[in-house]
Coordinates of C-alpha atoms in Angstrom, one line a residue:
M30 CA -126.9 241.2 119.4
K31 CA -127.5 237.9 117.6
R32 CA -127.5 239.6 114.2
K33 CA -124.1 241.2 115.1
K34 CA -122.6 237.8 116.1
L35 CA -124.0 236.2 112.9
K36 CA -122.4 239.0 110.8
L37 CA -119.0 238.5 112.5
I38 CA -119.2 234.8 112.0
T39 CA -120.1 235.3 108.3
I40 CA -117.2 237.7 107.8
A41 CA -114.8 235.2 109.5
V42 CA -116.0 232.3 107.3
L43 CA -115.6 234.4 104.1
L44 CA -112.1 235.5 105.1
S45 CA -111.2 231.8 105.8
C46 CA -112.5 230.9 102.3
F47 CA -110.4 233.7 100.7
V48 CA -107.2 232.6 102.5
F49 CA -107.8 228.9 101.6
A50 CA -108.6 229.8 97.9
G51 CA -105.5 232.1 97.8
G52 CA -103.3 229.3 99.1
Y53 CA -104.8 226.8 96.7
I54 CA -104.3 229.2 93.7
Y55 CA -100.7 229.8 94.9
R56 CA -100.0 226.1 95.0
I57 CA -101.5 225.6 91.5
E58 CA -99.4 228.4 90.1
L59 CA -96.3 226.9 91.7
Y60 CA -97.1 223.5 90.2
N61 CA -97.7 225.1 86.7
A62 CA -94.5 227.0 86.9
L63 CA -92.5 223.9 87.8
Y64 CA -94.3 221.8 85.2
L65 CA -93.5 224.2 82.4
L66 CA -89.9 224.6 83.5
R67 CA -89.3 220.9 83.5
E68 CA -90.9 220.3 80.1
E69 CA -88.4 219.2 77.4
E70 CA -89.8 221.8 75.0
P71 CA -88.6 225.1 76.4
E72 CA -90.7 227.2 74.0
Q73 CA -93.7 226.3 76.3
D74 CA -92.1 228.3 79.1
S75 CA -93.7 231.7 79.5
T76 CA -92.1 234.8 81.0
L77 CA -94.9 235.0 83.5
N78 CA -94.3 231.5 84.8
I79 CA -90.5 232.0 85.0
T80 CA -91.1 235.2 86.9
R81 CA -93.4 233.4 89.3
L82 CA -90.9 230.6 89.7
K83 CA -88.1 233.1 90.6
R84 CA -90.4 234.6 93.2
Y85 CA -91.2 231.3 94.7
I86 CA -87.5 230.4 94.9
A87 CA -86.6 233.8 96.5
E88 CA -89.4 233.3 99.1
G89 CA -88.0 229.9 100.0
C90 CA -91.0 227.9 98.8
I91 CA -89.0 225.6 96.6
Y92 CA -85.9 223.4 97.2
Q93 CA -85.8 224.0 100.9
E94 CA -84.3 220.5 101.3
E95 CA -81.0 221.7 99.8
K96 CA -78.6 223.4 102.3
Y97 CA -76.3 224.9 99.7
V98 CA -77.2 226.2 96.3
N99 CA -74.7 227.4 93.7
P100 CA -76.3 229.5 90.9
Y101 CA -73.9 227.9 88.3
F102 CA -74.6 224.3 89.2
F103 CA -77.7 222.3 88.2
R104 CA -81.0 223.1 89.8
P105 CA -81.5 221.5 93.2
G106 CA -83.3 218.2 92.8
Q107 CA -82.3 217.9 89.2
R108 CA -81.1 214.4 88.5
E109 CA -80.4 214.3 84.7
V110 CA -80.0 216.4 81.7
V111 CA -80.3 215.4 78.0
Y112 CA -77.6 216.8 75.7
Q113 CA -76.9 216.5 72.0
C114 CA -73.5 214.6 71.8
Y115 CA -70.9 214.5 69.1
H116 CA -68.1 211.9 69.3
C117 CA -65.1 211.4 67.1
S118 CA -64.3 207.7 67.8
L119 CA -61.1 205.7 67.7
N120 CA -62.4 204.3 64.4
G121 CA -62.5 207.8 63.0
N122 CA -66.3 207.8 62.8
N123 CA -68.3 210.9 63.6
I124 CA -71.2 209.9 65.8
E125 CA -74.1 212.1 67.0
Q126 CA -76.7 211.0 69.5
N127 CA -78.8 212.4 72.3
I128 CA -77.3 211.4 75.6
K129 CA -78.0 211.8 79.3
L130 CA -75.8 213.2 82.0
H131 CA -76.7 211.8 85.5
I132 CA -76.3 214.1 88.5
T133 CA -76.0 212.1 91.7
K134 CA -76.0 213.7 95.1
I135 CA -73.6 211.7 97.3
R136 CA -73.4 213.5 100.6
E137 CA -74.1 216.9 102.3
L138 CA -70.9 218.0 104.1
D139 CA -70.1 221.0 106.4
E140 CA -69.9 223.6 103.7
G141 CA -71.2 222.0 100.5
I142 CA -72.6 219.0 98.7
L143 CA -70.6 216.2 97.0
Y144 CA -71.9 215.0 93.6
T145 CA -70.9 212.7 90.8
L146 CA -71.5 213.4 87.1
E147 CA -71.8 210.5 84.7
L148 CA -72.7 210.2 81.0
D149 CA -74.5 207.3 79.5
E150 CA -72.5 205.3 77.0
L151 CA -73.2 205.8 73.3
D152 CA -75.5 203.3 71.7
E153 CA -72.8 201.8 69.5
P154 CA -71.9 198.0 69.3
D155 CA -68.2 198.5 68.4
P156 CA -66.2 199.4 71.6
Y157 CA -63.9 201.6 69.4
D158 CA -66.9 203.7 68.6
Q159 CA -67.9 204.2 72.2
M160 CA -66.6 206.9 74.5
G161 CA -65.0 204.7 77.1
S162 CA -65.0 205.1 80.9
Y163 CA -62.5 208.0 81.0
R164 CA -64.9 210.2 79.0
R165 CA -68.1 209.1 80.6
Y166 CA -67.2 209.7 84.3
L167 CA -66.6 213.4 84.7
G168 CA -65.6 213.1 88.4
Y169 CA -66.6 213.9 91.9
F170 CA -67.7 217.6 92.3
Y171 CA -67.8 219.5 95.6
V172 CA -70.4 222.3 95.3
T173 CA -70.5 225.2 97.8
E174 CA -72.3 228.5 97.6
E175 CA -69.3 230.2 96.1
E176 CA -67.3 227.6 94.2
I177 CA -67.5 224.3 92.3
W178 CA -64.5 222.0 92.8
R179 CA -63.6 218.8 90.9
V180 CA -61.9 216.9 93.7
Y181 CA -61.2 213.6 92.0
R182 CA -61.7 212.2 88.5
P183 CA -61.5 208.4 88.2
G184 CA -60.0 206.7 85.1
V185 CA -62.6 203.9 85.5
S186 CA -66.3 203.7 86.6
Y187 CA -67.4 204.8 90.0
T188 CA -67.5 202.1 92.6
A189 CA -69.0 202.0 96.1
E190 CA -65.5 201.6 97.6
M191 CA -64.2 204.6 95.7
T192 CA -67.1 206.7 96.7
E193 CA -66.8 205.7 100.4
D194 CA -63.1 206.6 100.2
V195 CA -63.8 210.1 98.7
V196 CA -66.5 210.8 101.3
R197 CA -64.2 209.7 104.2
R198 CA -61.3 211.8 103.0
M199 CA -63.6 214.8 102.5
E200 CA -65.0 214.4 106.0
E201 CA -61.6 213.9 107.7
T202 CA -59.4 216.3 105.8
G203 CA -61.5 218.3 103.3
L204 CA -60.3 219.5 99.9
E205 CA -56.7 219.3 101.0
A206 CA -57.0 215.5 100.9
F207 CA -57.0 215.6 97.0
D208 CA -53.8 216.7 95.2
E209 CA -55.7 216.7 91.9
R210 CA -58.5 219.1 93.1
V211 CA -59.2 222.1 90.9
I212 CA -61.7 224.9 90.9
V213 CA -63.9 224.5 87.8
C214 CA -66.3 227.3 88.5
N215 CA -66.4 230.5 90.7
E216 CA -67.6 234.0 90.4
P217 CA -64.3 235.9 89.9
G218 CA -62.6 233.3 87.8
T219 CA -59.0 232.0 88.3
D220 CA -55.5 232.8 86.8
S221 CA -54.3 231.0 83.7
A222 CA -50.7 230.4 84.7
A223 CA -49.2 227.1 83.7
D224 CA -47.9 224.6 86.3
E225 CA -44.4 223.1 86.2
N226 CA -45.5 220.5 83.6
G227 CA -47.0 223.0 81.2
W228 CA -50.7 222.4 82.2
H229 CA -53.2 225.2 82.2
E230 CA -56.3 224.9 84.4
Y231 CA -58.3 228.0 84.9
V232 CA -61.8 229.6 84.9
D233 CA -62.7 232.4 82.4
V234 CA -65.4 234.9 83.1
E235 CA -67.9 235.7 80.3
G236 CA -71.1 237.3 81.3
D237 CA -73.3 234.8 83.0
K238 CA -70.9 232.0 82.0
R239 CA -67.9 230.6 83.8
I240 CA -65.7 228.6 81.4
F241 CA -63.2 226.0 82.8
R242 CA -60.3 225.3 80.5
L243 CA -57.7 222.5 80.7
Y244 CA -54.9 222.0 78.2
S245 CA -51.1 221.7 77.9
A246 CA -48.9 224.2 76.2
Y247 CA -46.3 221.5 75.7
I248 CA -45.6 221.0 72.0
G249 CA -45.0 217.6 70.4
R250 CA -47.0 215.6 72.9
T251 CA -50.5 214.1 72.6
T252 CA -52.3 215.9 75.4
E253 CA -55.8 216.1 76.9
Y254 CA -58.0 219.2 76.5
Q255 CA -61.2 220.0 78.3
R256 CA -63.7 222.8 78.4
I257 CA -66.7 223.1 80.7
V258 CA -69.2 225.9 80.3
W259 CA -71.2 226.6 83.4
E260 CA -74.1 229.0 82.9
K261 CA -76.0 230.7 85.7
G262 CA -79.3 229.1 86.3
K263 CA -78.6 226.2 83.9
G264 CA -75.6 224.2 85.0
I265 CA -73.4 222.8 82.2
T266 CA -74.5 224.0 78.8
Y267 CA -71.4 223.1 76.8
Y268 CA -68.7 220.5 77.3
I269 CA -65.6 219.3 75.4
N270 CA -63.1 216.6 76.3
G271 CA -60.6 214.9 74.1
A272 CA -56.9 214.4 73.3
G273 CA -54.5 215.2 70.5
S274 CA -55.8 214.8 67.0
M275 CA -59.3 214.7 68.4
K276 CA -58.8 211.3 69.9
R277 CA -62.1 210.1 71.4
H278 CA -63.2 213.7 71.2
V279 CA -66.6 214.2 73.1
E280 CA -68.7 217.3 72.8
L281 CA -72.0 218.0 74.5
W282 CA -74.3 221.0 73.9
Q283 CA -77.8 222.3 74.4
D284 CA -77.6 225.1 71.9
I285 CA -75.3 224.9 68.9
P286 CA -72.4 227.3 69.7
E287 CA -70.2 229.0 67.1
E288 CA -67.2 227.1 68.5
R289 CA -68.8 223.8 67.4
L290 CA -69.3 224.9 63.9
T291 CA -65.6 225.9 63.8
I292 CA -64.6 222.5 65.0
Y293 CA -66.7 220.7 62.3
I294 CA -65.2 222.9 59.6
M295 CA -61.7 222.2 60.7
K296 CA -62.4 218.5 60.9
S297 CA -63.9 218.6 57.4
I298 CA -60.9 220.4 56.0
S299 CA -58.6 217.9 57.6
M300 CA -60.6 215.2 55.8
R301 CA -60.1 217.2 52.5
N302 CA -63.8 217.0 51.9
P303 CA -65.6 220.0 53.5
H304 CA -69.1 218.6 52.5
I305 CA -69.0 215.3 54.3
L306 CA -69.9 216.7 57.8
L307 CA -72.0 219.6 56.4
R308 CA -74.2 217.3 54.5
A309 CA -74.4 214.9 57.4
H310 CA -75.6 217.7 59.7
R311 CA -77.8 219.4 57.2
W312 CA -75.6 222.5 57.1
R313 CA -74.9 222.4 53.3
H314 CA -77.5 225.0 52.4
T315 CA -77.2 227.1 55.5
Y316 CA -73.4 227.6 54.9
S317 CA -73.5 227.5 51.1
W318 CA -70.6 230.0 50.9
L319 CA -68.3 227.0 51.5
D320 CA -69.2 225.8 48.0
D321 CA -67.5 228.8 46.5

């Protein structure tokens, strides 16, 4: 009888050890997956770790503190993203720097979360070479499981009073409190019809990307244009904002898209010297056909 009890106790201890070891390994794998995903060098990410990370998210082991998660918005808990930035300044200078976008969670509301998005200013001493507040402050964004709305875009920097007012209006009235509200991302996209002033604001569907476009069809007027590319699982991967004649044109990207090359070529042609920007961005040899 004593031997039987001893055997049962031994089995129970061994099972407890296996459970503890399994839990420890699971936590280590989780840590490794998160560490690799947050590295600034994406080539270090392995398919195995990404697969594990997706499983952990599906099982609710990660980001349980977030009530609403939209697959096109930034990862829950993510607070900043580093982009490559191109800026055509008021001085006519072409400036490239790495720049941070700050993602600030303001308030959890009934059906979504209110955020602000803010870019750092360029490291340029001349104010006419800087972006300015209207380009830096992307606005207040209301993120639900199905949609991303820009509810308000300030012409100046965010202030505590401004944020309190936006939160109060959202809590009391909801989206209807903001006449300038617009859907900037959703699964089915939106129509591209112009409003009474000729402005187009709509969302295109392109695979795992949702592309918000803003522009005016009115001819003969300096108008603003904007494009925001939201990519599933990544957040904003490409962004353009400017005005007529590329006035204070700002462009952000993580991967160099074909559209960006087209813009550089058009700008170079307008300067009547197609080699200026190509040499500056080391594209002379890659696109040597332009020498012909």
